[in-house]
Coordinates of C-alpha atoms and ligand atoms in Angstrom, one line a residue:
M130 CA 0.8 20.1 -30.5
S131 CA 3.7 18.9 -32.6
E132 CA 3.3 15.6 -34.6
L133 CA 6.3 14.2 -32.7
F134 CA 4.6 14.9 -29.4
E135 CA 1.3 13.4 -30.6
S136 CA 2.9 10.2 -31.7
E137 CA 4.9 9.9 -28.5
L138 CA 1.6 10.3 -26.6
A139 CA -0.2 7.8 -28.8
G140 CA 2.5 5.2 -28.0
L141 CA 2.1 5.8 -24.3
A142 CA -1.7 5.9 -24.4
S143 CA -1.9 2.4 -25.8
R144 CA -0.3 0.9 -22.7
R145 CA -2.9 1.3 -20.0
A146 CA -6.7 2.0 -20.0
L147 CA -9.2 2.9 -17.3
R148 CA -12.0 0.5 -16.3
I149 CA -15.3 2.3 -15.3
L150 CA -17.2 0.8 -12.4
R151 CA -21.0 1.2 -12.5
S152 CA -21.4 0.1 -8.9
T153 CA -19.7 0.3 -5.5
Q154 CA -16.5 -1.7 -5.4
G155 CA -16.9 -4.4 -2.7
R156 CA -16.2 -8.1 -3.2
A157 CA -17.9 -7.6 -6.6
A158 CA -18.5 -4.7 -9.0
V159 CA -20.3 -4.0 -12.3
I160 CA -17.6 -3.4 -14.9
D161 CA -18.4 -3.1 -18.6
G162 CA -22.0 -4.2 -17.9
R163 CA -21.1 -7.4 -16.0
E164 CA -20.8 -8.3 -12.4
L165 CA -17.3 -9.4 -11.6
I166 CA -15.8 -10.7 -8.4
L167 CA -12.9 -8.4 -7.6
F168 CA -9.5 -9.7 -6.4
S169 CA -8.1 -6.3 -7.0
T170 CA -8.9 -3.9 -4.1
N171 CA -6.8 -2.9 -1.2
D172 CA -10.0 -2.6 0.9
Y173 CA -8.7 -5.6 2.9
L174 CA -11.3 -5.6 5.6
G175 CA -14.2 -4.5 3.5
L176 CA -14.6 -1.3 5.6
S177 CA -15.3 1.0 2.6
H178 CA -18.9 -0.3 2.9
H179 CA -19.2 -0.5 6.6
P180 CA -22.4 1.4 7.6
A181 CA -20.7 3.1 10.5
V182 CA -17.9 4.4 8.3
I183 CA -20.3 5.7 5.7
E184 CA -22.5 7.3 8.4
S185 CA -19.6 9.2 9.9
A186 CA -18.5 10.5 6.5
C187 CA -22.1 11.7 5.9
R188 CA -22.4 13.3 9.4
A189 CA -19.1 15.1 9.0
A190 CA -20.0 16.3 5.4
R191 CA -23.3 17.7 6.8
E192 CA -21.5 19.4 9.7
Y193 CA -18.3 20.7 7.9
G194 CA -19.4 20.7 4.2
W195 CA -17.9 18.5 1.6
G196 CA -14.8 20.3 0.6
S197 CA -12.4 21.7 3.1
G198 CA -11.9 24.9 1.1
A199 CA -8.3 25.6 2.1
S200 CA -5.0 24.0 2.9
R201 CA -4.4 22.6 6.4
L202 CA -2.3 25.6 7.5
I203 CA -4.9 28.2 6.3
S204 CA -8.4 27.1 7.4
G205 CA -8.5 23.5 6.4
T206 CA -7.9 21.8 9.7
T207 CA -11.1 20.6 11.5
I208 CA -11.8 18.6 14.7
P209 CA -12.0 15.3 12.7
H210 CA -8.5 15.9 11.3
A211 CA -7.1 16.5 14.8
E212 CA -9.0 13.6 16.2
F213 CA -7.8 11.2 13.5
E214 CA -4.2 12.2 14.0
Q215 CA -4.3 11.8 17.7
A216 CA -5.9 8.3 17.4
A217 CA -3.5 7.2 14.7
A218 CA -0.5 8.3 16.7
A219 CA -1.8 6.6 19.9
F220 CA -2.5 3.4 17.9
L221 CA 1.1 3.3 16.7
D222 CA 2.6 4.3 20.0
K223 CA 4.0 7.5 18.6
P224 CA 3.8 11.0 20.1
A225 CA 2.2 12.6 17.0
A226 CA 0.9 12.0 13.5
L227 CA 0.0 14.1 10.5
M228 CA -2.6 13.4 7.8
F229 CA -2.0 14.0 4.1
S230 CA -4.4 13.8 1.2
S231 CA -2.8 10.5 0.1
G232 CA 0.0 8.1 0.9
Y233 CA 1.8 9.3 -2.2
A234 CA 1.7 12.9 -0.9
A235 CA 2.8 11.7 2.5
N236 CA 5.9 9.9 1.2
T237 CA 7.0 12.6 -1.3
G238 CA 6.2 15.4 1.2
L239 CA 8.2 13.7 3.9
L240 CA 11.3 12.8 2.0
T241 CA 11.6 16.2 0.3
A242 CA 11.2 18.0 3.6
L243 CA 13.7 15.8 5.5
M244 CA 16.4 14.9 3.0
G245 CA 18.4 17.0 0.5
R246 CA 21.7 17.4 -1.3
G247 CA 24.5 15.7 0.6
D248 CA 22.1 13.2 2.3
T249 CA 21.6 9.5 1.4
V250 CA 18.4 7.5 1.1
F251 CA 18.9 3.7 1.2
A252 CA 15.7 2.1 -0.2
D253 CA 14.8 -1.5 -0.8
R254 CA 14.8 -2.1 -4.6
L255 CA 11.1 -2.9 -4.5
C256 CA 10.0 0.1 -2.4
H257 CA 6.8 1.8 -3.6
A258 CA 7.1 4.4 -6.4
S259 CA 6.1 7.2 -4.0
I260 CA 9.1 6.5 -1.8
L261 CA 11.5 6.4 -4.8
D262 CA 10.0 9.5 -6.2
G263 CA 10.2 11.3 -2.9
A264 CA 13.9 10.3 -2.6
R265 CA 14.6 11.5 -6.1
F266 CA 12.7 14.8 -5.8
S267 CA 14.6 15.5 -2.5
G268 CA 18.0 15.8 -4.3
A269 CA 19.5 13.2 -1.9
K270 CA 21.6 10.4 -3.3
L271 CA 19.4 7.3 -3.7
I272 CA 20.9 3.9 -3.1
R273 CA 18.7 0.9 -3.8
Y274 CA 19.6 -2.3 -2.0
T275 CA 18.7 -5.8 -3.0
H276 CA 15.1 -6.7 -2.0
N277 CA 14.8 -7.8 1.6
D278 CA 18.6 -8.3 1.9
P279 CA 20.1 -6.7 5.0
D280 CA 23.6 -8.0 4.1
D281 CA 23.5 -6.1 0.8
L282 CA 22.3 -3.0 2.7
A283 CA 25.1 -3.4 5.2
R284 CA 27.6 -3.5 2.4
R285 CA 26.2 -0.4 0.8
L286 CA 26.1 1.5 4.0
A287 CA 29.7 0.6 4.6
A288 CA 30.7 1.7 1.1
A289 CA 28.8 5.0 1.2
P290 CA 30.6 8.2 2.3
A291 CA 29.8 9.0 5.9
R292 CA 28.4 12.5 5.4
G293 CA 25.0 14.1 5.7
K294 CA 21.9 12.4 7.0
R295 CA 21.2 8.7 6.2
L296 CA 17.8 7.3 6.0
I297 CA 16.9 3.6 5.6
V298 CA 13.4 3.0 4.1
T299 CA 11.4 -0.1 3.4
D300 CA 7.8 -1.1 2.8
G301 CA 6.4 -3.2 5.7
V302 CA 4.4 -5.4 3.3
F303 CA 5.6 -5.1 -0.3
S304 CA 2.7 -3.9 -2.5
M305 CA 3.4 -6.2 -5.5
D306 CA 5.0 -9.2 -3.9
G307 CA 3.1 -9.4 -0.6
D308 CA 6.3 -10.4 1.3
I309 CA 7.3 -8.7 4.6
A310 CA 10.5 -6.8 5.3
P311 CA 13.1 -8.1 7.8
L312 CA 12.4 -5.2 10.1
A313 CA 14.5 -6.3 13.1
E314 CA 17.6 -6.7 11.0
L315 CA 17.0 -3.3 9.3
A316 CA 16.4 -1.6 12.7
Q317 CA 19.7 -3.0 13.9
L318 CA 21.6 -1.7 10.9
A319 CA 19.9 1.7 11.2
E320 CA 21.0 1.9 14.9
R321 CA 24.6 0.8 14.0
C322 CA 24.9 3.3 11.2
R323 CA 23.0 6.1 13.0
A324 CA 20.5 6.2 10.2
I325 CA 16.9 7.3 10.4
F326 CA 14.7 4.3 10.1
M327 CA 11.4 4.7 8.1
V328 CA 8.8 2.0 7.4
D329 CA 5.9 2.5 4.9
D330 CA 3.4 0.1 6.2
A331 CA 0.6 1.0 3.8
H332 CA -0.4 -2.6 3.3
G333 CA 0.3 -3.9 6.9
F334 CA -1.6 -1.2 8.7
G335 CA -5.0 -2.5 10.0
V336 CA -4.1 -6.1 9.1
S337 CA -0.8 -7.3 10.5
G338 CA 0.4 -7.6 14.1
P339 CA -1.5 -7.3 17.3
Q340 CA -4.9 -5.4 16.8
G341 CA -3.7 -4.7 13.2
R342 CA -1.1 -2.2 14.3
G343 CA 1.1 -3.3 11.5
T344 CA 4.4 -5.0 10.7
P345 CA 6.6 -2.9 13.1
H346 CA 4.5 -4.1 16.1
M347 CA 4.4 -7.6 14.6
A348 CA 8.2 -7.7 14.6
G349 CA 8.4 -6.0 18.0
V350 CA 10.4 -3.1 16.6
H351 CA 7.9 -0.3 16.6
E352 CA 9.9 1.7 19.2
R353 CA 12.9 1.6 16.9
V354 CA 11.0 2.9 13.8
D355 CA 11.6 6.6 13.6
I356 CA 9.0 7.3 10.9
H357 CA 5.9 5.2 10.4
V358 CA 3.9 5.9 7.3
A359 CA 0.5 4.3 6.6
T360 CA -2.6 5.1 4.5
L361 CA -6.3 5.4 5.0
G362 CA -6.8 4.0 1.5
K363 CA -6.2 0.4 2.2
A364 CA -7.4 -1.5 5.3
L365 CA -9.3 1.6 6.5
G366 CA -11.3 1.5 3.3
G367 CA -11.0 5.3 2.8
E368 CA -8.5 7.7 1.2
G369 CA -5.5 9.6 2.6
G370 CA -2.2 9.0 4.1
F371 CA -0.5 9.7 7.4
I372 CA 2.9 9.9 9.1
A373 CA 3.5 9.1 12.7
G374 CA 6.7 9.9 14.6
S375 CA 8.2 12.3 17.2
R376 CA 6.6 15.7 17.9
S377 CA 9.5 17.5 16.3
L378 CA 9.3 15.4 13.1
I379 CA 5.6 16.3 12.8
D380 CA 6.2 20.0 13.6
G381 CA 8.9 20.0 11.0
L382 CA 6.6 18.5 8.4
I383 CA 3.9 21.1 9.2
N384 CA 6.4 23.8 8.4
F385 CA 8.4 22.3 5.5
S386 CA 6.4 19.5 3.8
R387 CA 5.4 21.0 0.4
S388 CA 2.7 18.4 -0.4
F389 CA 1.1 19.2 3.0
I390 CA 1.4 23.0 2.9
Y391 CA 0.6 23.7 -0.8
S392 CA -2.5 21.4 -1.2
T393 CA -6.1 21.6 -0.2
S394 CA -6.8 19.7 3.0
P395 CA -8.6 16.4 2.6
P396 CA -12.3 16.8 3.5
A397 CA -13.3 16.5 7.2
A398 CA -15.5 13.6 6.1
Q399 CA -12.4 11.7 5.0
A400 CA -10.8 12.1 8.4
A401 CA -14.0 11.4 10.3
S402 CA -14.7 8.1 8.4
G403 CA -11.0 7.2 8.8
L404 CA -11.4 7.6 12.6
T405 CA -14.5 5.4 12.6
A406 CA -12.6 2.8 10.5
L407 CA -9.7 2.9 12.9
E408 CA -12.0 2.3 15.9
L409 CA -13.5 -0.7 14.0
V410 CA -10.0 -2.0 13.3
K411 CA -9.2 -1.9 17.1
S412 CA -12.6 -3.5 18.1
D413 CA -13.9 -7.1 18.1
T414 CA -15.3 -6.4 14.6
G415 CA -11.7 -5.7 13.4
A416 CA -10.5 -8.9 15.0
K417 CA -13.2 -11.0 13.3
L418 CA -12.6 -9.4 9.9
R419 CA -8.9 -10.1 10.2
E420 CA -9.7 -13.7 11.2
K421 CA -11.9 -14.0 8.0
L422 CA -9.0 -12.5 5.9
F423 CA -6.5 -15.0 7.4
E424 CA -9.0 -17.8 6.6
N425 CA -9.1 -16.6 3.0
M426 CA -5.3 -16.5 3.0
R427 CA -5.3 -20.2 4.1
K428 CA -7.7 -21.0 1.3
M429 CA -5.4 -19.2 -1.2
V430 CA -2.5 -21.4 0.0
Q431 CA -4.7 -24.5 -0.8
I432 CA -5.5 -23.1 -4.3
L433 CA -1.8 -22.5 -5.0
E434 CA -0.9 -26.0 -3.8
K435 CA -3.5 -27.6 -6.0
I436 CA -2.2 -25.8 -9.1
G437 CA 1.3 -26.7 -8.1
Y438 CA 2.4 -23.1 -7.7
N439 CA 4.8 -23.0 -4.8
T440 CA 7.6 -20.6 -5.8
Q441 CA 6.8 -18.0 -3.1
P442 CA 5.3 -18.6 0.3
V443 CA 2.1 -16.7 1.1
E444 CA 3.1 -14.1 3.7
S445 CA 0.2 -11.7 3.5
H446 CA -3.1 -10.9 1.9
I447 CA -1.3 -9.8 -1.4
V448 CA -0.5 -12.9 -3.4
P449 CA 1.6 -12.6 -6.5
I450 CA 1.3 -15.3 -9.2
V451 CA 4.4 -14.6 -11.3
M452 CA 4.1 -16.0 -14.8
E453 CA 6.7 -18.2 -16.3
S454 CA 6.1 -16.4 -19.6
G455 CA 4.8 -12.9 -19.5
E456 CA 3.3 -13.4 -22.9
R457 CA 0.5 -15.6 -21.5
L458 CA -0.6 -13.0 -19.0
T459 CA -3.1 -11.3 -21.3
G460 CA -4.7 -14.5 -22.4
C461 CA -5.1 -15.7 -18.8
Y462 CA -6.4 -12.3 -17.8
R463 CA -9.1 -12.4 -20.5
Y464 CA -10.1 -16.0 -19.5
L465 CA -10.4 -14.9 -15.9
L466 CA -12.6 -12.0 -17.0
E467 CA -14.8 -14.3 -19.1
R468 CA -15.3 -16.5 -16.0
G469 CA -16.4 -13.4 -14.0
L470 CA -13.2 -12.8 -12.0
Y471 CA -11.3 -9.5 -12.1
V472 CA -7.7 -10.3 -11.1
P473 CA -5.3 -7.4 -12.1
A474 CA -2.5 -8.3 -14.5
I475 CA 0.6 -6.4 -13.5
R476 CA 3.2 -5.6 -16.2
P477 CA 6.4 -3.5 -16.5
P478 CA 7.1 -0.7 -15.5
T479 CA 5.1 -1.5 -12.3
V480 CA 7.1 -4.7 -12.0
P481 CA 10.5 -5.5 -13.6
S482 CA 10.4 -7.1 -17.0
G483 CA 10.2 -10.9 -16.5
G484 CA 8.1 -10.3 -13.3
E485 CA 4.7 -10.1 -15.1
R486 CA 2.1 -11.4 -12.7
F487 CA -1.4 -11.6 -11.4
R488 CA -1.7 -9.7 -8.1
V489 CA -4.4 -11.4 -6.2
S490 CA -5.6 -9.1 -3.4
L491 CA -7.6 -10.9 -0.8
S492 CA -10.3 -9.3 1.4
A493 CA -12.3 -10.3 4.4
A494 CA -15.4 -9.6 2.2
H495 CA -14.6 -12.6 -0.1
T496 CA -16.8 -15.5 0.6
G497 CA -15.9 -19.2 0.5
D498 CA -17.7 -19.4 -2.9
D499 CA -15.6 -16.6 -4.3
M500 CA -12.4 -18.4 -3.2
A501 CA -13.6 -21.7 -4.6
R502 CA -14.4 -20.0 -7.9
L503 CA -11.0 -18.5 -8.1
G504 CA -9.5 -21.9 -7.4
S505 CA -11.5 -23.7 -10.1
V506 CA -10.7 -21.1 -12.8
F507 CA -6.9 -21.3 -11.9
D508 CA -7.3 -25.1 -12.2
E509 CA -8.8 -24.7 -15.7
L510 CA -5.9 -22.4 -16.7
K511 CA -3.4 -24.9 -15.4
A512 CA -5.1 -27.8 -17.1
G513 CA -5.1 -25.8 -20.4
G514 CA -1.3 -25.3 -20.0
L515 CA -1.7 -21.5 -19.7
L516 CA -0.6 -20.9 -16.2
Ligands
LIG1293 C1 3.7 1.0 0.0 C2 2.8 2.0 -0.5 N1 3.0 3.3 -0.1 C3 2.2 4.3 -0.5 C4 1.2 4.1 -1.4 C5 0.4 5.3 -1.8 O1 -0.7 5.4 -1.1 P1 -2.0 6.2 -1.6 O2 -2.7 5.2 -2.5 O3 -2.8 6.5 -0.4 O4 -1.5 7.3 -2.4 C6 0.9 2.8 -1.8 C7 -0.2 2.6 -2.8 O5 -0.5 1.6 -3.3 C8 1.7 1.8 -1.4 O6 1.5 0.5 -1.9

């Protein structure tokens, strides 16, 4: 490798590093030889450890083997894949669904299949990277509207040339800010401008709305959402992504979505455990877990009130604590670690410069003691003038 390339890589490599866990990741994990309470996982209901979820993964692995051995269109589609897709579509009141190996693959595979040169994607400025990447890879024009601002979107729709397909896309629950999109207003704009309306509800699925069906059901607009994306990697406690929509949309993706066609199918065990997790989400167990999560959200509000942090209301289980000065982030992060708490510090480019923050991710698995400990360490940081 050339010296220039080496030095470029060295500059990049110093920015982020991997942390190796020596245990399962539940409410706590062993990292660097110490047990830390995690406020970092998207396993919002704690289902990654549920015995029924683990058992169905094991059963499917024994029956179908671990790897699927081929892409979905060749010989990589098993009964668990088909059953998961049917159940996910029914849960979201859509005719059909399609599972991908990740939410990232679902979004990029969808946008590149559906959109192209001459089309326009209107995306919220804070949409997840997988949506922005998919829009860019597709060759369509990407217009980013001001975060959660339907008036700005309306202006941009009016100003854009009326040619090609138009697609409006938003996260349901925003992954770094935890706030919820104004879905009713966006649906109305999509209808008025004859645009396709897509919601990526990765973080709302399993948690928000009736039975955890997500933010479109919570806002009562699910029938007006053309494309509903969600993942198995968050509240379902597994791995994978899926898209729900019309039968023709799903057939089109089976034929044209490159991340679906040219990639090894996720293992049957992944689909089988996803199905069991989905059944739990729908059941009384799911209702109790959501109630516990909402209780932890209420405790988080009390913690924020106590430290006098009230710049942003808590709308979901993702709670950002945006720093007045990004320079203090690393010091606070180390202090939290010393006190046994792992709260991820989020820096640019994941968030814009000036938006450095702690992303507190709450789970039903957190106990009252975990929440109290988080509260008292934030108190100490506040008292020390750090937060
Ligand atoms: C809104 C959103 N969409 C998609 C993804 C990607 O999902 P996955 O982790 O399954 O690739 C994420 C991941 O954090 C996300 O926050």
